[in-house]
CSV table of N, CA and C in Angstrom, one decimal:
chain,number,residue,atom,x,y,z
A,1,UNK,N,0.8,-1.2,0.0
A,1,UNK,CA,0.0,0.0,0.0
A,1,UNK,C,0.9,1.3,0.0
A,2,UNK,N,1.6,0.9,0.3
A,2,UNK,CA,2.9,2.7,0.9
A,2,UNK,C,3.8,2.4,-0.4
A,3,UNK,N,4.1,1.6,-0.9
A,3,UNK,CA,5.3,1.6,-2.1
A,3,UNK,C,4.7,2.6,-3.1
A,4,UNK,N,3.6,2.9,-3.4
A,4,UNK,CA,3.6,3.7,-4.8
A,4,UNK,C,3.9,5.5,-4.2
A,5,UNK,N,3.2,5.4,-2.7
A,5,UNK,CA,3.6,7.2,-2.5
A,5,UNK,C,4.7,7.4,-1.9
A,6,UNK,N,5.8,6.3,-1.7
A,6,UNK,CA,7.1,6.8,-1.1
A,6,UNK,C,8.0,7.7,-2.0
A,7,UNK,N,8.0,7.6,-3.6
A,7,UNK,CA,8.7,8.3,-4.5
A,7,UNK,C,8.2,9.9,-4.1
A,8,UNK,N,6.7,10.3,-3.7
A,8,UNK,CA,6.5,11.9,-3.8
A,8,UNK,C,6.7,12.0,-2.6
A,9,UNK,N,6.9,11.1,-1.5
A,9,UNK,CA,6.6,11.6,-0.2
A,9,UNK,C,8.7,11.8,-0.1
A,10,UNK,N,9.1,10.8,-0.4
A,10,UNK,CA,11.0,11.6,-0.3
A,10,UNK,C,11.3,13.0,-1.5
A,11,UNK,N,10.2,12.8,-2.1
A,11,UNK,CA,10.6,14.1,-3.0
A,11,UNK,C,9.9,15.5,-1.9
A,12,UNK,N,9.1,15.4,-1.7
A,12,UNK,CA,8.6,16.2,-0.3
A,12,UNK,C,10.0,16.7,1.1
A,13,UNK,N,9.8,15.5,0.9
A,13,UNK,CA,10.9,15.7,2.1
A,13,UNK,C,12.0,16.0,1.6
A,14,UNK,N,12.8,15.8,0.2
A,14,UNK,CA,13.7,16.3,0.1
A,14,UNK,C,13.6,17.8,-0.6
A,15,UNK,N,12.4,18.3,-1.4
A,15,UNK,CA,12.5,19.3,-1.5
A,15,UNK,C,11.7,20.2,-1.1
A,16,UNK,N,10.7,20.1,-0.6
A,16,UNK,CA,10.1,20.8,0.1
A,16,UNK,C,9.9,21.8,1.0
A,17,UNK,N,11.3,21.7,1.5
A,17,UNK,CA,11.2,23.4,2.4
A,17,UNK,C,10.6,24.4,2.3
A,18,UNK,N,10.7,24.7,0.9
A,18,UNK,CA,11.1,26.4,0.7
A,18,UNK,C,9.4,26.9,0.2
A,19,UNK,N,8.9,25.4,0.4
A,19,UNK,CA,7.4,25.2,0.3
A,19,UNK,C,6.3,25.5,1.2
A,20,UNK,N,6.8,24.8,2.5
A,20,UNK,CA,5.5,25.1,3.5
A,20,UNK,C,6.5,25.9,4.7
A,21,UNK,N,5.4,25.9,5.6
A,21,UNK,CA,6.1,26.6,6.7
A,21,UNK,C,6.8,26.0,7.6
A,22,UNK,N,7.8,26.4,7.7
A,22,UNK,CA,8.7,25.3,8.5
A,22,UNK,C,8.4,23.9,9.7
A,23,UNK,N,7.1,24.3,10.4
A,23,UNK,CA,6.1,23.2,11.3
A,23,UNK,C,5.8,22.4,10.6
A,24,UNK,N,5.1,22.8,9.5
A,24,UNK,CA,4.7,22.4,8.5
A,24,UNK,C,5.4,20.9,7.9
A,25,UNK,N,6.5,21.7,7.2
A,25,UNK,CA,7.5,21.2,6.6
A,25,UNK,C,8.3,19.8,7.7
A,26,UNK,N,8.1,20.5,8.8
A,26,UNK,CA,9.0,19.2,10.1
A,26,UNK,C,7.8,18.3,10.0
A,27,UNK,N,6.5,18.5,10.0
A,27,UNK,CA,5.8,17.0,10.1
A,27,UNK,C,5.8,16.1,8.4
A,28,UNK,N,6.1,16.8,7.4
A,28,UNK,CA,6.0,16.0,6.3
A,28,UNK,C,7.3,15.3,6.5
A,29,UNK,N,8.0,15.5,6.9
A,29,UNK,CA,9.8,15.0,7.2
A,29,UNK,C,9.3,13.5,7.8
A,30,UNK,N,8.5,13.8,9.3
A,30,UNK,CA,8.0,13.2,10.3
A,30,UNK,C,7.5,12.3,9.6
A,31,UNK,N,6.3,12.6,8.9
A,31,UNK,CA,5.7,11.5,8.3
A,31,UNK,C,6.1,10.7,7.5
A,32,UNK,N,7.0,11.2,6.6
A,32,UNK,CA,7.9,10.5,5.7
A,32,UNK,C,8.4,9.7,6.1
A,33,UNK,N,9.5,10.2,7.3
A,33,UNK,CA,10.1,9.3,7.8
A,33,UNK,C,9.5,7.6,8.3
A,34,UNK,N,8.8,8.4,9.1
A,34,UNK,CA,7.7,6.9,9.4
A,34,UNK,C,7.6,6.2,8.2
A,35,UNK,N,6.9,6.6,7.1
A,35,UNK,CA,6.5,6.0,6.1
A,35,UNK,C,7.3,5.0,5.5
A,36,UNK,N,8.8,5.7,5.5
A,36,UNK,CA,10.2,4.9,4.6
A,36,UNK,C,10.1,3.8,5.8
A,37,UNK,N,10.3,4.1,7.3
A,37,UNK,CA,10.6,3.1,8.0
A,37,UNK,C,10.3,2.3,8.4
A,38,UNK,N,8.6,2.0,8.4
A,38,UNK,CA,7.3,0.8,8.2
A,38,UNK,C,7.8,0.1,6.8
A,39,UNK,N,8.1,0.9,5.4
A,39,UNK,CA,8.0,0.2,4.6
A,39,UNK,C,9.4,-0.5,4.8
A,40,UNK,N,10.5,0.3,4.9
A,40,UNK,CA,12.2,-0.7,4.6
A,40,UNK,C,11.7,-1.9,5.7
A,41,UNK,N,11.0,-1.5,6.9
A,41,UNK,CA,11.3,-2.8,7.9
A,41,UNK,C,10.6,-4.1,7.1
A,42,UNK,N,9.0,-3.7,6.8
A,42,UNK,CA,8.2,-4.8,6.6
A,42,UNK,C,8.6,-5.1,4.9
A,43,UNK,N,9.2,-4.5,4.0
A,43,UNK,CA,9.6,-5.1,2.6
A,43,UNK,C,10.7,-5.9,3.4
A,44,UNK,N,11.7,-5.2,4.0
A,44,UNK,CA,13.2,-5.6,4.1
A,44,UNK,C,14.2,-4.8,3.2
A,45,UNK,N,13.6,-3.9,2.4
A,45,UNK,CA,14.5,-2.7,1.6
A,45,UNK,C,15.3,-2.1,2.4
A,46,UNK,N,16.3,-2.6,2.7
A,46,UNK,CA,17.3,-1.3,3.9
A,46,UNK,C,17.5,-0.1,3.3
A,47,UNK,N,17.5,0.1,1.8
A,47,UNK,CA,17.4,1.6,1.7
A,47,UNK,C,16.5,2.9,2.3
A,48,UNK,N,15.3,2.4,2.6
A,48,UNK,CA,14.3,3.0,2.5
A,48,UNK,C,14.2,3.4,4.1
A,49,UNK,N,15.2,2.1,4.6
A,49,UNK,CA,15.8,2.9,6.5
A,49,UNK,C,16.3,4.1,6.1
A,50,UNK,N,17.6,3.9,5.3
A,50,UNK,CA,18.1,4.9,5.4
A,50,UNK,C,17.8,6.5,4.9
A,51,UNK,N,16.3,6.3,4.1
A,51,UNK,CA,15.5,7.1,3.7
A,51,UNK,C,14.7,8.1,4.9
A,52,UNK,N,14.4,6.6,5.7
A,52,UNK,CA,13.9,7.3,6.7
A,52,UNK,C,15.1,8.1,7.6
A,53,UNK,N,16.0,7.4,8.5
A,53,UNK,CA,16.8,8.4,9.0
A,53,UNK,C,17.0,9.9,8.5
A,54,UNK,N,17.3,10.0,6.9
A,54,UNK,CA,17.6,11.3,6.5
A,54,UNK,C,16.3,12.3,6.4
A,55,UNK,N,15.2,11.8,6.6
A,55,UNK,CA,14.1,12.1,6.5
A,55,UNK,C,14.0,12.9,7.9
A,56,UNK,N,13.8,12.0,9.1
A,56,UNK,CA,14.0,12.4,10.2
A,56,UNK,C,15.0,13.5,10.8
A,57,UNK,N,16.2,13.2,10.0
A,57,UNK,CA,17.5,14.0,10.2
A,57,UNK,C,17.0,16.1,9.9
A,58,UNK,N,15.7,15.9,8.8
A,58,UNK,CA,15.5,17.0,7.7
A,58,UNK,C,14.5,17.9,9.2
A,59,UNK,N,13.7,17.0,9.5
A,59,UNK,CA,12.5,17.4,10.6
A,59,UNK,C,13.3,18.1,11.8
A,60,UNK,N,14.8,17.5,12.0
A,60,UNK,CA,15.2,18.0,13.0
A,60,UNK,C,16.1,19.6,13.0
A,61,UNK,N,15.8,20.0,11.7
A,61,UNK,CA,16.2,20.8,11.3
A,61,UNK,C,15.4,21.9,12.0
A,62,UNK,N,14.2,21.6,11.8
A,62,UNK,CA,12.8,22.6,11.8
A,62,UNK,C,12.3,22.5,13.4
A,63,UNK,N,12.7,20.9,13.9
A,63,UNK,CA,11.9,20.8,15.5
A,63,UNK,C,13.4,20.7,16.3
A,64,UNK,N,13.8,22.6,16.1
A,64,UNK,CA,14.8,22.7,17.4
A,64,UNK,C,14.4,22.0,18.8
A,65,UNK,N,14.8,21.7,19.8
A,65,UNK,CA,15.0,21.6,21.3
A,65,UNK,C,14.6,22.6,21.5
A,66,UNK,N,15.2,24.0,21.7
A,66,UNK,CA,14.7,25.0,22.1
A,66,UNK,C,13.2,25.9,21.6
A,67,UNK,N,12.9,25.7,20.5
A,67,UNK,CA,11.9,26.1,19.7
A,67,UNK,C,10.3,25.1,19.7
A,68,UNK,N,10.8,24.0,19.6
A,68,UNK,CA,9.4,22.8,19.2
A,68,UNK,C,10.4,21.8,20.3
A,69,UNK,N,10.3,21.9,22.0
A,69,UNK,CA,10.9,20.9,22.4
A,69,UNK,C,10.1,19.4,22.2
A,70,UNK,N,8.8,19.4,22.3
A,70,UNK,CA,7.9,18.1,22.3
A,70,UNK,C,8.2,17.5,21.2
A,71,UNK,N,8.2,18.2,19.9
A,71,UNK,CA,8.2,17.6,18.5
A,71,UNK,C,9.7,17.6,18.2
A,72,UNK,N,10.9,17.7,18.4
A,72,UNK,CA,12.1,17.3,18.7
A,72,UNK,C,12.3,16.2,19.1
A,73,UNK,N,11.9,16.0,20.6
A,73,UNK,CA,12.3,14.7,21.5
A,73,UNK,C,11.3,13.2,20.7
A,74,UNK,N,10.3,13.5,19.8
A,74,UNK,CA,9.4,12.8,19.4
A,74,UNK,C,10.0,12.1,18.4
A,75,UNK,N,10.9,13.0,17.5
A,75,UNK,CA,11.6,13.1,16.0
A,75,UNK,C,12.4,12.3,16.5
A,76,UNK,N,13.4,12.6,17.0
A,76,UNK,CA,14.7,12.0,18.1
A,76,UNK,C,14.2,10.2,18.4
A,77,UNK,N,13.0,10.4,19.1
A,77,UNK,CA,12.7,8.5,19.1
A,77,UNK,C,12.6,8.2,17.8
A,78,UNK,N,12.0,9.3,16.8
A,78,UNK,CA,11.5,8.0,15.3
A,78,UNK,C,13.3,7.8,15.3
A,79,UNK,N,13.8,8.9,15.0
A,79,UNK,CA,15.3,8.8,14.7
A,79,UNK,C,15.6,7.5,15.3
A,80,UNK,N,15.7,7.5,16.4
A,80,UNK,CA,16.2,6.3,17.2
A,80,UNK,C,15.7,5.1,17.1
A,81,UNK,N,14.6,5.0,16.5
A,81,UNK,CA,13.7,3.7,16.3
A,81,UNK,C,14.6,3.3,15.0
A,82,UNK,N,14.5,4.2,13.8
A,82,UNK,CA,15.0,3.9,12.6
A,82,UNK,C,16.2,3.3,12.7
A,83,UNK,N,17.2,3.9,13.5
A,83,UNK,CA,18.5,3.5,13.7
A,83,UNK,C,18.3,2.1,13.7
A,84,UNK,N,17.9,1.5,14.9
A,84,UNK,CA,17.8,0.1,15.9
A,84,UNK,C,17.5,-0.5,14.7
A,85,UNK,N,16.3,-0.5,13.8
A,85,UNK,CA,15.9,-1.2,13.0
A,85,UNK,C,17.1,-1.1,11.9
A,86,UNK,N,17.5,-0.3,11.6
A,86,UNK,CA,18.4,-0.2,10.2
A,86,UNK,C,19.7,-1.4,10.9
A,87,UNK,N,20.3,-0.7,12.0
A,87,UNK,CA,21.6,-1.4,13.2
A,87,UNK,C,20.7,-3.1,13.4
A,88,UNK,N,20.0,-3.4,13.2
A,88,UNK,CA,19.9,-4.8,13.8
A,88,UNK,C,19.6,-5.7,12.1
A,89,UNK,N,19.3,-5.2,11.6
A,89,UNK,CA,19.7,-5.2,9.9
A,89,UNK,C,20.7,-5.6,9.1
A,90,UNK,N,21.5,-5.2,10.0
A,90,UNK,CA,23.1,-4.4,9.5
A,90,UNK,C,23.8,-5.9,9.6
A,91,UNK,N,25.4,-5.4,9.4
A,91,UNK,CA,26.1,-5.9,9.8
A,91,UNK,C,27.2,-5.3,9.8
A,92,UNK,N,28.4,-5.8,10.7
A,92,UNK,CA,29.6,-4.9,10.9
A,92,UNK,C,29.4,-4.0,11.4
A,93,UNK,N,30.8,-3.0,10.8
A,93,UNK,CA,30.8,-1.6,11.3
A,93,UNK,C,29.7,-0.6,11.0
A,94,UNK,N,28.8,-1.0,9.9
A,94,UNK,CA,27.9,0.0,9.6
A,94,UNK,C,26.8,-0.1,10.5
A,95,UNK,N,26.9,-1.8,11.1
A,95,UNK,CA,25.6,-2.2,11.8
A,95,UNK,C,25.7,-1.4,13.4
A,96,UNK,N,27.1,-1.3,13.8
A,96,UNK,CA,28.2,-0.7,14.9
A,96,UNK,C,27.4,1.1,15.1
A,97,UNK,N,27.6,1.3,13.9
A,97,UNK,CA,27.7,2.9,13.7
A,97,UNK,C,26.0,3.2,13.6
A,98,UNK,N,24.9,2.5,12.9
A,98,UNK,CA,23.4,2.7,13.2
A,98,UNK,C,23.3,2.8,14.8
A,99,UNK,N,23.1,1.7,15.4
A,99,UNK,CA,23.1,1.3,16.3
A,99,UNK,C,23.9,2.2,17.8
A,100,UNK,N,24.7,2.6,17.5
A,100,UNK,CA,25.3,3.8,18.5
A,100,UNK,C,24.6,5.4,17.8
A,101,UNK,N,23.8,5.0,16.8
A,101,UNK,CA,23.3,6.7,16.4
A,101,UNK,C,22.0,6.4,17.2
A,102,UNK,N,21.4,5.1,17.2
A,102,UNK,CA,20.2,5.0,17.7
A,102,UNK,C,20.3,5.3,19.6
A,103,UNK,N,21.8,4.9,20.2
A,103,UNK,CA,21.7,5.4,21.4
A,103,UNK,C,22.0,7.0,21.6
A,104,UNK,N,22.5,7.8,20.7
A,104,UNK,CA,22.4,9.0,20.7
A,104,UNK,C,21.0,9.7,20.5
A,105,UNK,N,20.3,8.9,19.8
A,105,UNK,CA,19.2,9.7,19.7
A,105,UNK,C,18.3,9.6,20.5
A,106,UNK,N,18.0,8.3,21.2
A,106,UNK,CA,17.4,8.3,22.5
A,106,UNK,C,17.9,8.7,23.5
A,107,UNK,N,18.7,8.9,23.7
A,107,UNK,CA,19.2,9.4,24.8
A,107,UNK,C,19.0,11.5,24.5
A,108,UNK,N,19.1,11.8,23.4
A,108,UNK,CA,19.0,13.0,23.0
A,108,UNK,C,17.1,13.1,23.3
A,109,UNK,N,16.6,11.7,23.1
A,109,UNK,CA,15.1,12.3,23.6
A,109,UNK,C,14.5,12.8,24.3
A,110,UNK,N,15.6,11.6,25.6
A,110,UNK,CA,15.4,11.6,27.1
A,110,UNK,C,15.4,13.2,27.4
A,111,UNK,N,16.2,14.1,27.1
A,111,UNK,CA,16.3,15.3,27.5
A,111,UNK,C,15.5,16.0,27.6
């Protein structure tokens, strides 16, 4: 069901900004992100992890700490969800390196 709108929804997220209003713009990130990361888990497409992380990465642009602290620390778990799932995926050093981003980000939620 999600494979045919993930091509507009990363183009959203990747180009998007200069489009909506930046709240705006951090929940289409948000949702995207979700979106890539339901789908890479349940296909098994690990790209589409990594679609999501950058996705999430875009939202955290817009949902400062200081500015949107709720929708930050929220962003920060999908972040950290995506990691675990991309790091338990993985293998090796890349699996090493997801996986240690996923405890930075939770731990960045905790805050």
């Amino acid at each position: 069901i999600l494979e045919p709108i993930l091509p507009r929804l990363q183009n959203l997220a990747d180009h998007g900004s200069g489009n909506f209003s930046p709240p705006v713009y951090g929940s289409i990130c948000n949702a995207a992100g979700t979106a890539f990361a339901v789908f890479g888990d349940q296909s098994g497409k690990p790209e589409w992890l990594g679609h999501s992380t950058a996705a999430f990465q875009s939202a955290l642009y817009v949902y400062t700490r200081k500015d949107m602290p709720a929708q930050w620390a929220g962003t920060q778990n999908n972040l950290g969800n995506a990691l675990m799932t991309l790091g338990a995926r993985g293998e090796g050093e890349a699996a090493v390196i997801a996986l240690n981003g996923a405890g930075k980000a939770y731990e960045a939620a905790l805050e």
